[in-house]
mmCIF file of C-alpha atoms in Angstrom:
data_model
loop_
_atom_site.group_PDB
_atom_site.id
_atom_site.type_symbol
_atom_site.label_atom_id
_atom_site.label_comp_id
_atom_site.label_asym_id
_atom_site.label_seq_id
_atom_site.Cartn_x
_atom_site.Cartn_y
_atom_site.Cartn_z
ATOM 1 C CA LYS A 2 -23.183 -3.048 -28.094
ATOM 2 C CA ASN A 3 -20.837 -3.866 -30.649
ATOM 3 C CA PRO A 4 -17.161 -3.308 -29.756
ATOM 4 C CA LYS A 5 -14.879 -4.614 -32.049
ATOM 5 C CA TYR A 6 -13.137 -6.276 -29.779
ATOM 6 C CA ASP A 7 -13.516 -8.998 -27.768
ATOM 7 C CA VAL A 8 -11.404 -9.413 -23.923
ATOM 8 C CA LEU A 9 -11.270 -12.887 -23.781
ATOM 9 C CA ARG A 10 -10.362 -13.935 -27.564
ATOM 10 C CA ASP A 11 -8.111 -10.845 -28.233
ATOM 11 C CA PHE A 12 -5.976 -10.286 -24.947
ATOM 12 C CA ASP A 13 -4.001 -12.442 -22.790
ATOM 13 C CA ALA A 14 -4.642 -11.260 -18.987
ATOM 14 C CA VAL A 15 -1.691 -10.277 -17.309
ATOM 15 C CA THR A 16 -2.848 -9.603 -13.717
ATOM 16 C CA VAL A 17 -5.681 -7.273 -12.024
ATOM 17 C CA ALA A 18 -3.663 -3.918 -10.406
ATOM 18 C CA VAL A 19 -5.576 -2.842 -8.009
ATOM 19 C CA ARG A 20 -9.498 -2.438 -7.068
ATOM 20 C CA THR A 21 -12.329 -0.669 -4.579
ATOM 21 C CA PRO A 22 -15.427 -1.048 -3.315
ATOM 22 C CA ASN A 23 -18.316 1.576 -3.939
ATOM 23 C CA VAL A 24 -20.235 2.808 -1.000
ATOM 24 C CA LEU A 25 -23.896 3.360 -0.842
ATOM 25 C CA ILE A 26 -24.392 7.098 0.370
ATOM 26 C CA VAL A 27 -27.553 9.239 0.745
ATOM 27 C CA PRO A 28 -27.321 12.772 1.435
ATOM 28 C CA PRO A 29 -27.324 13.787 5.350
ATOM 29 C CA ASN A 30 -30.970 14.523 5.960
ATOM 30 C CA PHE A 31 -32.085 11.348 4.120
ATOM 31 C CA PRO A 32 -35.147 9.278 6.509
ATOM 32 C CA ALA A 33 -32.985 6.214 6.446
ATOM 33 C CA ASN A 34 -30.069 5.294 8.619
ATOM 34 C CA ASN A 35 -29.340 1.587 7.478
ATOM 35 C CA LEU A 36 -30.093 -0.790 4.595
ATOM 36 C CA LYS A 37 -33.024 -2.099 5.548
ATOM 37 C CA GLU A 38 -34.296 1.249 6.010
ATOM 38 C CA PHE A 39 -33.824 1.790 2.470
ATOM 39 C CA ILE A 40 -35.401 -0.493 1.183
ATOM 40 C CA GLU A 41 -38.599 -0.145 2.910
ATOM 41 C CA TYR A 42 -38.527 3.352 2.233
ATOM 42 C CA ALA A 43 -37.630 2.313 -1.760
ATOM 43 C CA ARG A 44 -40.346 -0.339 -1.282
ATOM 44 C CA LYS A 45 -43.179 2.257 -0.095
ATOM 45 C CA ASN A 46 -42.117 4.902 -3.035
ATOM 46 C CA PRO A 47 -41.552 3.224 -5.453
ATOM 47 C CA GLY A 48 -39.751 5.033 -8.471
ATOM 48 C CA LYS A 49 -38.946 8.123 -6.095
ATOM 49 C CA VAL A 50 -35.530 6.584 -4.960
ATOM 50 C CA SER A 51 -33.019 8.659 -7.305
ATOM 51 C CA TYR A 52 -30.005 7.030 -8.468
ATOM 52 C CA GLY A 53 -27.270 9.020 -10.169
ATOM 53 C CA SER A 54 -24.022 7.865 -11.275
ATOM 54 C CA SER A 55 -20.433 8.824 -12.633
ATOM 55 C CA GLY A 56 -22.069 8.154 -15.943
ATOM 56 C CA SER A 57 -23.959 4.819 -17.910
ATOM 57 C CA GLY A 58 -22.128 1.458 -17.093
ATOM 58 C CA SER A 59 -19.979 3.126 -14.545
ATOM 59 C CA SER A 60 -19.426 0.167 -11.441
ATOM 60 C CA ASP A 61 -22.233 2.964 -9.861
ATOM 61 C CA HIS A 62 -24.157 2.292 -12.808
ATOM 62 C CA LEU A 63 -24.354 -1.368 -12.453
ATOM 63 C CA SER A 64 -23.726 -1.429 -9.090
ATOM 64 C CA ALA A 65 -27.490 0.466 -8.123
ATOM 65 C CA GLU A 66 -28.714 -1.889 -10.725
ATOM 66 C CA MET A 67 -28.078 -5.137 -9.234
ATOM 67 C CA PHE A 68 -28.821 -3.660 -5.988
ATOM 68 C CA LYS A 69 -32.689 -2.762 -7.753
ATOM 69 C CA LEU A 70 -32.977 -6.604 -8.804
ATOM 70 C CA GLN A 71 -31.892 -8.549 -5.848
ATOM 71 C CA THR A 72 -34.311 -5.322 -3.369
ATOM 72 C CA GLN A 73 -36.679 -5.771 -5.742
ATOM 73 C CA THR A 74 -37.060 -1.764 -6.070
ATOM 74 C CA PHE A 75 -37.214 0.865 -8.323
ATOM 75 C CA GLY A 76 -35.236 3.564 -8.768
ATOM 76 C CA VAL A 77 -34.571 5.963 -11.672
ATOM 77 C CA HIS A 78 -30.969 6.361 -12.715
ATOM 78 C CA ILE A 79 -29.458 10.075 -13.497
ATOM 79 C CA PRO A 80 -26.209 9.968 -15.031
ATOM 80 C CA TYR A 81 -23.854 12.568 -14.389
ATOM 81 C CA ARG A 82 -20.764 13.663 -16.477
ATOM 82 C CA GLY A 83 -18.288 12.296 -13.100
ATOM 83 C CA GLY A 84 -18.569 11.045 -9.995
ATOM 84 C CA ALA A 85 -18.162 14.550 -8.364
ATOM 85 C CA ALA A 86 -21.292 15.909 -10.525
ATOM 86 C CA ALA A 87 -22.810 13.028 -8.345
ATOM 87 C CA GLN A 88 -21.554 13.541 -4.670
ATOM 88 C CA THR A 89 -22.915 17.620 -5.241
ATOM 89 C CA ASP A 90 -26.229 16.369 -5.538
ATOM 90 C CA ILE A 91 -26.062 13.811 -3.305
ATOM 91 C CA MET A 92 -24.873 17.075 -0.673
ATOM 92 C CA ALA A 93 -27.342 18.992 -1.527
ATOM 93 C CA GLY A 94 -30.226 16.583 -1.033
ATOM 94 C CA ASN A 95 -30.815 17.298 -5.173
ATOM 95 C CA ILE A 96 -31.060 13.136 -5.116
ATOM 96 C CA GLU A 97 -31.781 9.850 -2.738
ATOM 97 C CA ALA A 98 -28.723 7.765 -3.483
ATOM 98 C CA SER A 99 -25.479 7.015 -5.281
ATOM 99 C CA PHE A 100 -22.743 4.108 -5.446
ATOM 100 C CA GLN A 101 -19.896 5.723 -4.727
ATOM 101 C CA ASN A 102 -16.443 4.698 -5.067
ATOM 102 C CA PHE A 103 -14.910 4.720 -1.795
ATOM 103 C CA GLY A 104 -11.833 6.822 -2.291
ATOM 104 C CA THR A 105 -13.372 9.450 -3.535
ATOM 105 C CA VAL A 106 -16.189 9.393 -0.558
ATOM 106 C CA VAL A 107 -14.381 8.994 2.628
ATOM 107 C CA PRO A 108 -13.680 13.009 3.774
ATOM 108 C CA TYR A 109 -17.321 13.519 2.878
ATOM 109 C CA ILE A 110 -18.881 10.736 4.664
ATOM 110 C CA LYS A 111 -15.929 11.798 7.668
ATOM 111 C CA ALA A 112 -18.083 15.392 7.590
ATOM 112 C CA SER A 113 -21.325 14.804 7.852
ATOM 113 C CA ARG A 114 -22.133 15.348 4.716
ATOM 114 C CA MET A 115 -23.218 12.805 3.048
ATOM 115 C CA LYS A 116 -24.194 8.827 4.659
ATOM 116 C CA ALA A 117 -22.555 5.277 4.273
ATOM 117 C CA LEU A 118 -25.214 2.740 4.509
ATOM 118 C CA GLY A 119 -22.565 0.185 3.422
ATOM 119 C CA VAL A 120 -19.560 -0.473 1.582
ATOM 120 C CA THR A 121 -19.677 -2.855 -1.757
ATOM 121 C CA SER A 122 -16.872 -4.819 -0.684
ATOM 122 C CA ARG A 123 -16.267 -8.739 0.747
ATOM 123 C CA GLN A 124 -15.497 -7.026 4.409
ATOM 124 C CA ARG A 125 -15.316 -3.657 5.942
ATOM 125 C CA MET A 126 -12.595 -0.753 5.183
ATOM 126 C CA PRO A 127 -10.900 0.076 7.809
ATOM 127 C CA GLN A 128 -11.205 4.250 6.872
ATOM 128 C CA LEU A 129 -15.059 3.329 7.266
ATOM 129 C CA PRO A 130 -14.914 1.018 10.126
ATOM 130 C CA ASP A 131 -18.264 1.592 11.211
ATOM 131 C CA VAL A 132 -19.878 1.018 7.842
ATOM 132 C CA PRO A 133 -21.141 -2.183 7.390
ATOM 133 C CA THR A 134 -20.990 -4.201 4.137
ATOM 134 C CA LEU A 135 -23.978 -5.107 1.857
ATOM 135 C CA ILE A 136 -23.408 -8.763 2.138
ATOM 136 C CA GLU A 137 -23.210 -8.356 6.365
ATOM 137 C CA SER A 138 -25.990 -6.173 5.949
ATOM 138 C CA GLY A 139 -28.054 -9.387 3.968
ATOM 139 C CA LEU A 140 -27.381 -8.507 0.826
ATOM 140 C CA LYS A 141 -25.808 -12.130 -0.599
ATOM 141 C CA ASP A 142 -22.775 -12.040 -3.062
ATOM 142 C CA PHE A 143 -23.265 -8.474 -3.226
ATOM 143 C CA ASP A 144 -19.210 -8.493 -3.785
ATOM 144 C CA VAL A 145 -18.801 -5.431 -5.921
ATOM 145 C CA THR A 146 -15.322 -3.236 -7.045
ATOM 146 C CA SER A 147 -13.720 -0.943 -9.112
ATOM 147 C CA TRP A 148 -11.460 -2.505 -10.267
ATOM 148 C CA GLN A 149 -7.826 -1.743 -12.870
ATOM 149 C CA ALA A 150 -5.658 -4.321 -14.590
ATOM 150 C CA VAL A 151 -3.173 -5.008 -17.205
ATOM 151 C CA ALA A 152 -3.402 -7.728 -20.561
ATOM 152 C CA ALA A 153 -1.556 -7.932 -23.533
ATOM 153 C CA PRO A 154 -2.588 -8.707 -27.319
ATOM 154 C CA LYS A 155 -3.356 -12.354 -27.869
ATOM 155 C CA GLY A 156 -0.791 -14.731 -28.426
ATOM 156 C CA THR A 157 1.941 -12.668 -26.545
ATOM 157 C CA PRO A 158 5.114 -15.189 -25.314
ATOM 158 C CA PRO A 159 4.849 -16.787 -21.655
ATOM 159 C CA ASP A 160 8.100 -15.639 -20.824
ATOM 160 C CA VAL A 161 6.752 -11.703 -21.594
ATOM 161 C CA ILE A 162 3.487 -12.359 -19.813
ATOM 162 C CA LYS A 163 5.967 -14.350 -16.829
ATOM 163 C CA LYS A 164 8.653 -11.601 -16.570
ATOM 164 C CA LEU A 165 5.131 -8.729 -16.558
ATOM 165 C CA HIS A 166 3.813 -9.744 -14.575
ATOM 166 C CA SER A 167 6.112 -10.359 -11.926
ATOM 167 C CA ASP A 168 7.655 -6.063 -13.016
ATOM 168 C CA ILE A 169 4.070 -4.953 -11.992
ATOM 169 C CA ALA A 170 3.399 -6.977 -8.713
ATOM 170 C CA ARG A 171 6.850 -6.153 -7.259
ATOM 171 C CA GLY A 172 6.134 -2.655 -8.224
ATOM 172 C CA LEU A 173 2.442 -2.402 -7.295
ATOM 173 C CA ASN A 174 3.950 -4.472 -3.910
ATOM 174 C CA SER A 175 6.355 -2.510 -2.774
ATOM 175 C CA ALA A 176 5.457 -0.723 0.447
ATOM 176 C CA GLU A 177 5.602 3.016 -0.815
ATOM 177 C CA MET A 178 2.876 1.874 -3.186
ATOM 178 C CA THR A 179 0.178 -0.233 -1.024
ATOM 179 C CA GLN A 180 0.549 2.792 1.288
ATOM 180 C CA ARG A 181 0.108 5.510 -1.402
ATOM 181 C CA PHE A 182 -2.764 2.639 -2.857
ATOM 182 C CA ASN A 183 -4.838 1.907 0.352
ATOM 183 C CA GLY A 184 -4.823 5.856 1.657
ATOM 184 C CA LEU A 185 -6.692 6.342 -1.535
ATOM 185 C CA GLY A 186 -8.956 3.319 -0.718
ATOM 186 C CA PHE A 187 -7.599 0.912 -3.581
ATOM 187 C CA GLU A 188 -6.368 -2.607 -1.886
ATOM 188 C CA VAL A 189 -3.341 -3.784 -4.503
ATOM 189 C CA VAL A 190 -4.209 -7.238 -5.883
ATOM 190 C CA THR A 191 -1.273 -8.555 -8.821
ATOM 191 C CA ASN A 192 -3.389 -11.826 -9.286
ATOM 192 C CA SER A 193 -1.222 -14.374 -11.274
ATOM 193 C CA PRO A 194 -1.981 -14.125 -15.328
ATOM 194 C CA ALA A 195 -4.809 -17.647 -14.943
ATOM 195 C CA GLU A 196 -6.386 -15.976 -12.037
ATOM 196 C CA ALA A 197 -7.094 -12.901 -14.086
ATOM 197 C CA GLN A 198 -8.073 -13.938 -17.297
ATOM 198 C CA ALA A 199 -10.783 -15.983 -14.690
ATOM 199 C CA PHE A 200 -11.676 -13.267 -13.196
ATOM 200 C CA PHE A 201 -12.304 -11.237 -16.726
ATOM 201 C CA LYS A 202 -14.933 -14.133 -17.870
ATOM 202 C CA ALA A 203 -17.118 -14.305 -14.669
ATOM 203 C CA GLU A 204 -16.829 -10.691 -14.890
ATOM 204 C CA ILE A 205 -18.249 -10.598 -17.956
ATOM 205 C CA GLU A 206 -20.999 -13.399 -17.241
ATOM 206 C CA ARG A 207 -21.819 -11.661 -14.095
ATOM 207 C CA TRP A 208 -22.365 -8.025 -15.733
ATOM 208 C CA THR A 209 -24.289 -9.212 -18.813
ATOM 209 C CA THR A 210 -26.613 -10.878 -16.840
ATOM 210 C CA VAL A 211 -27.206 -7.622 -14.906
ATOM 211 C CA VAL A 212 -26.894 -5.543 -18.185
ATOM 212 C CA LYS A 213 -29.860 -7.732 -19.242
ATOM 213 C CA ALA A 214 -31.829 -7.926 -16.707
ATOM 214 C CA SER A 215 -31.675 -4.867 -16.279
ATOM 215 C CA GLY A 216 -31.896 -3.062 -19.617
ATOM 216 C CA ALA A 217 -29.037 -1.024 -18.560
ATOM 217 C CA THR A 218 -27.223 1.769 -21.637
ATOM 218 C CA VAL A 219 -24.341 3.293 -22.510
ATOM 219 C CA ASP A 220 -25.402 6.306 -23.986
#
């Protein structure tokens, strides 16, 4: 609640390096087969849907909180120590739903060990072309990604920022690195320092709203 730093005040953005969406997954025998049916089930069974996450404050936890706010449904958050434990309980049917990082669950979805109801990206993912986005399923602007970025201490000389950005972008956009990240379900971004700084600001504003509205905390 009281960090000793401020992202916008204390850092200069270099670039958002990569990002990956989350996937709304449910057990293979769950009665809902699409987003509409899932929302109907959650509304008819308030409080009976448990959302597993990789931990309080994670992107999958906040994805679930945003989802509940947008759909006006209620479900219980169950934080795990990492996504693997949540995924195991999904496959076992011990919890009803989870928003998990895309690349970690694709093999289980393809093996029919869990069902995917939607991805949180703006476009469908080529690895799962038949799984719709939550946006096209009716949730406005539900564009959520787990992203990794590079920043430098505030006041870093502009020429140093420029050099860092150039070298990082060149490396990540090489054919070998792009292929490797794509295979893991990540998209290479490497936006400009100004774009990255604006993105940081927008993310802070968006998730501050979700955290305050949902009461989410980091334990």
